[in-house]
Every structure is written in C-alpha cells, then in structure tokens.
PDB file of C-alpha atoms in Angstrom:
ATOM      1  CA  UNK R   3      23.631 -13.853  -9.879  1.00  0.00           C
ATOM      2  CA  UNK R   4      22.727 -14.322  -6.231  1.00  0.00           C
ATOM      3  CA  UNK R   5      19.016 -16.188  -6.106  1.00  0.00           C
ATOM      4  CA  UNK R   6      17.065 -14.335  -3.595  1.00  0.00           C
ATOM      5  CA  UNK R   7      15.783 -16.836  -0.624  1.00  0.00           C
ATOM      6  CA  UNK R   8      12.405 -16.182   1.503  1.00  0.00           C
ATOM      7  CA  UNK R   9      12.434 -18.492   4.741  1.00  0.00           C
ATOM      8  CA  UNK R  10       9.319 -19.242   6.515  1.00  0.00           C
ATOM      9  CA  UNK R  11      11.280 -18.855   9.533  1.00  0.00           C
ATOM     10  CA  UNK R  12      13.314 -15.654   8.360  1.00  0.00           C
ATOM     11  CA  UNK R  13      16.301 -17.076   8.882  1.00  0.00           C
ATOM     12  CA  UNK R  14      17.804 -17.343   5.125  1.00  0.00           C
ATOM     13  CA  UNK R  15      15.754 -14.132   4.056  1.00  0.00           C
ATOM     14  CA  UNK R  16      17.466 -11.470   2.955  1.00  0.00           C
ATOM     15  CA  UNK R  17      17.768  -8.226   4.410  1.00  0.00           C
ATOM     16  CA  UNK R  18      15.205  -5.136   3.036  1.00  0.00           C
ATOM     17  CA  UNK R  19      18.277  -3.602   1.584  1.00  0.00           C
ATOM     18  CA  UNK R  20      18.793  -6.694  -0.641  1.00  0.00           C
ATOM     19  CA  UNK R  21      15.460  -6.859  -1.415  1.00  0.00           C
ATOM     20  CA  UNK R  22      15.287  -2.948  -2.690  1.00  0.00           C
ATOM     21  CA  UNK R  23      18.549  -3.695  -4.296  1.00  0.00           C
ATOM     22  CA  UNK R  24      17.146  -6.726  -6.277  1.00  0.00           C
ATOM     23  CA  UNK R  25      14.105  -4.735  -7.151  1.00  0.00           C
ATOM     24  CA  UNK R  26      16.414  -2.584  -9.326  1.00  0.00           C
ATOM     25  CA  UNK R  27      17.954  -6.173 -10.894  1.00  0.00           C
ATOM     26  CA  UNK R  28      18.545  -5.066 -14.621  1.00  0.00           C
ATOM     27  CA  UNK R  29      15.918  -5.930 -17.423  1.00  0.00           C
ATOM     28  CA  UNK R  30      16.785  -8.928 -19.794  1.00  0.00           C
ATOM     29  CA  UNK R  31      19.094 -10.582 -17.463  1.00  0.00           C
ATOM     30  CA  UNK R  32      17.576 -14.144 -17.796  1.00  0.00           C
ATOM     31  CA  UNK R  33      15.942 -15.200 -14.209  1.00  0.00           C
ATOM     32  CA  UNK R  34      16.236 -11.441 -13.054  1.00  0.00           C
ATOM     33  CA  UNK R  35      12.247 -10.961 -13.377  1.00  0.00           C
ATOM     34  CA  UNK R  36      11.828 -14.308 -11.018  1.00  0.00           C
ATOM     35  CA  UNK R  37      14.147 -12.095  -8.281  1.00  0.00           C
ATOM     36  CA  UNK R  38      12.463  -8.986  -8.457  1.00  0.00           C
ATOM     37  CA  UNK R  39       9.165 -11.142  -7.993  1.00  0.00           C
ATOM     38  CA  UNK R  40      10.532 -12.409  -4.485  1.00  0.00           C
ATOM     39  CA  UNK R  41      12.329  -9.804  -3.450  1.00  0.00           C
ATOM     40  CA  UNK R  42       9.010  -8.148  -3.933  1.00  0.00           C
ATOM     41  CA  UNK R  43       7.039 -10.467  -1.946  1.00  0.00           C
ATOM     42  CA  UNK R  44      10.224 -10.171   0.809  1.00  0.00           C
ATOM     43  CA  UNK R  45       8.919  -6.509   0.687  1.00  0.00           C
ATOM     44  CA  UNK R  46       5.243  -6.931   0.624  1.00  0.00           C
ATOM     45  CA  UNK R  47       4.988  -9.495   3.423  1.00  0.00           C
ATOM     46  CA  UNK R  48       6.785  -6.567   5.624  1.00  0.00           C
ATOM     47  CA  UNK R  49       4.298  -4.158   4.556  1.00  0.00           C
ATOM     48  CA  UNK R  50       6.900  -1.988   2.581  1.00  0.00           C
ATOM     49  CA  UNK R  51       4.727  -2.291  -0.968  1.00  0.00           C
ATOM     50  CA  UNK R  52       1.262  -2.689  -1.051  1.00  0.00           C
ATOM     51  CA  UNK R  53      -0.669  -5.459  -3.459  1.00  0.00           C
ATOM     52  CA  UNK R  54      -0.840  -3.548  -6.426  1.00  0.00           C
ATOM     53  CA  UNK R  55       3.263  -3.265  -6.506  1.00  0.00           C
ATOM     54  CA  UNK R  56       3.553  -6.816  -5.706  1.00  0.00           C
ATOM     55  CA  UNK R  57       1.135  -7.797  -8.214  1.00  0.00           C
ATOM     56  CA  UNK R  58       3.156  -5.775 -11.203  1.00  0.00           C
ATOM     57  CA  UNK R  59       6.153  -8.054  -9.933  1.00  0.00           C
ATOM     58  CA  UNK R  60       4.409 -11.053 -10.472  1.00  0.00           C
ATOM     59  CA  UNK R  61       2.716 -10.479 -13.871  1.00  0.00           C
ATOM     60  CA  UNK R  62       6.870  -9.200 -15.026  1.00  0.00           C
ATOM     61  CA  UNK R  63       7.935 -12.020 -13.339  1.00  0.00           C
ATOM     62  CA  UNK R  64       8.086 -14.311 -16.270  1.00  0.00           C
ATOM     63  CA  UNK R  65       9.396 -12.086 -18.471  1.00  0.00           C
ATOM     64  CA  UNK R  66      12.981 -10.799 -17.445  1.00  0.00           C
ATOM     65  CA  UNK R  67      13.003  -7.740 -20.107  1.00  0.00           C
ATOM     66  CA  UNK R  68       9.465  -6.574 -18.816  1.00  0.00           C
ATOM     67  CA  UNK R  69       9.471  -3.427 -16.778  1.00  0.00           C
ATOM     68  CA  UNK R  70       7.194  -3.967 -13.779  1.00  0.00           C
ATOM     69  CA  UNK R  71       6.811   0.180 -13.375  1.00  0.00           C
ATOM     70  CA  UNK R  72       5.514   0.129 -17.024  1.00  0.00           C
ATOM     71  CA  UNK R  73       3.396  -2.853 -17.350  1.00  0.00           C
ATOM     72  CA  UNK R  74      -0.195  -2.284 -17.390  1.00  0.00           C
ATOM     73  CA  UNK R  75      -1.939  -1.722 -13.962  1.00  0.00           C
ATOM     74  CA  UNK R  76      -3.007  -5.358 -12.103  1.00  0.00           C
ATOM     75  CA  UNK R  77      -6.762  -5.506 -12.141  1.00  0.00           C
ATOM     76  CA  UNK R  78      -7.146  -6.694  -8.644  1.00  0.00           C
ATOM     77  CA  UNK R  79     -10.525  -7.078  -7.132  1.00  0.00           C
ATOM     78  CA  UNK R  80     -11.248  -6.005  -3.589  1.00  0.00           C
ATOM     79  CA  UNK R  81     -12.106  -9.448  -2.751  1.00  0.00           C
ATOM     80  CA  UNK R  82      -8.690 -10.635  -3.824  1.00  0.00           C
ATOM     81  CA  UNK R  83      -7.287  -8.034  -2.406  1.00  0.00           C
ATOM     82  CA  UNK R  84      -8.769  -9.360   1.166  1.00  0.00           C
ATOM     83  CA  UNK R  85      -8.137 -12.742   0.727  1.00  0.00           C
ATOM     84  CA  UNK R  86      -4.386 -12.126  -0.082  1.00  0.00           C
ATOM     85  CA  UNK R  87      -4.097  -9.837   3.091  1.00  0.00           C
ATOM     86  CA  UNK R  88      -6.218 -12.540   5.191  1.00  0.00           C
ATOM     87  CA  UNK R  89      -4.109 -15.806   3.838  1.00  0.00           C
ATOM     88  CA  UNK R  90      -0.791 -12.831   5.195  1.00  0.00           C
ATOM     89  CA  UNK R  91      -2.550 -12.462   8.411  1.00  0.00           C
ATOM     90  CA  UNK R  92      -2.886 -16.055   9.291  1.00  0.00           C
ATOM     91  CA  UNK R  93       0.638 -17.287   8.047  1.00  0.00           C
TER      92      UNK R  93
END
C-alpha cells in the first residue's frame, strides 16, 4: 500500500487523481483510514472538498473499517470553521 505524502513545497504530493483514487481506499484495510485522511486534506487544501468533507475524513481516520460518507455529520462551529480557513490562508 502506497502511503500518501503532502509536501509543504508540493513537490512529493501526489497528484488530485491519486488523491480521489485514495479517497475510494477500501474499508478495513489497516492504515487505509490514515490515507483517505491525507489524501483528503491533499484535496481540501486545493479547495476541491470543503471542511465538513475533510472533517468526516479525520473523525474515520482512526478507524480503517469506518465509512467517512456514513459517519455522523462533524459538528463544526463557524468559528472553527474560520480559523481553519484563516490558519489555510496564511500557510
């Protein structure tokens, strides 16, 4: 199983066609839930999910048989919400 990468610089990232492919990463595979996490965050930080999506990754992320389209909705506040998209904007 390839591990998924995220460069600051870009330079080992993978493409977004990885990243959609390791969304779809099979549930139960042991450290699958970890990829679909970062290839999620690969996505978000391009602005192809929003914070919601991302934040269903990272809740399944732990748990490799956990579906992240059926896990209970994130309860993210508004002022999370900013502060993730400010700490984006000034990275």
């Amino acid at each position: 199983m390839k591990a998924i990468v995220i460069a600051d610089d870009g330079q080992n990232a993978p493409t977004d066609d990885e990243a959609w492919a390791d969304l779809a990463r099979p549930l139960g595979v042991p450290g699958a839930g970890m990829i679909r996490y970062a290839a999620a965050m690969q996505l978000w930080r391009r602005g192809l999910i929003d914070v919601a999506t991302l934040e269903r990754y990272r809740i399944c992320s732990t748990t490799d048989g956990e579906d992240p389209a059926r896990a209970d909705p994130p309860k993210i506040t508004r002022a999370k919400m900013e502060r993730l998209m400010t700490t984006e904007e000034t990275a």
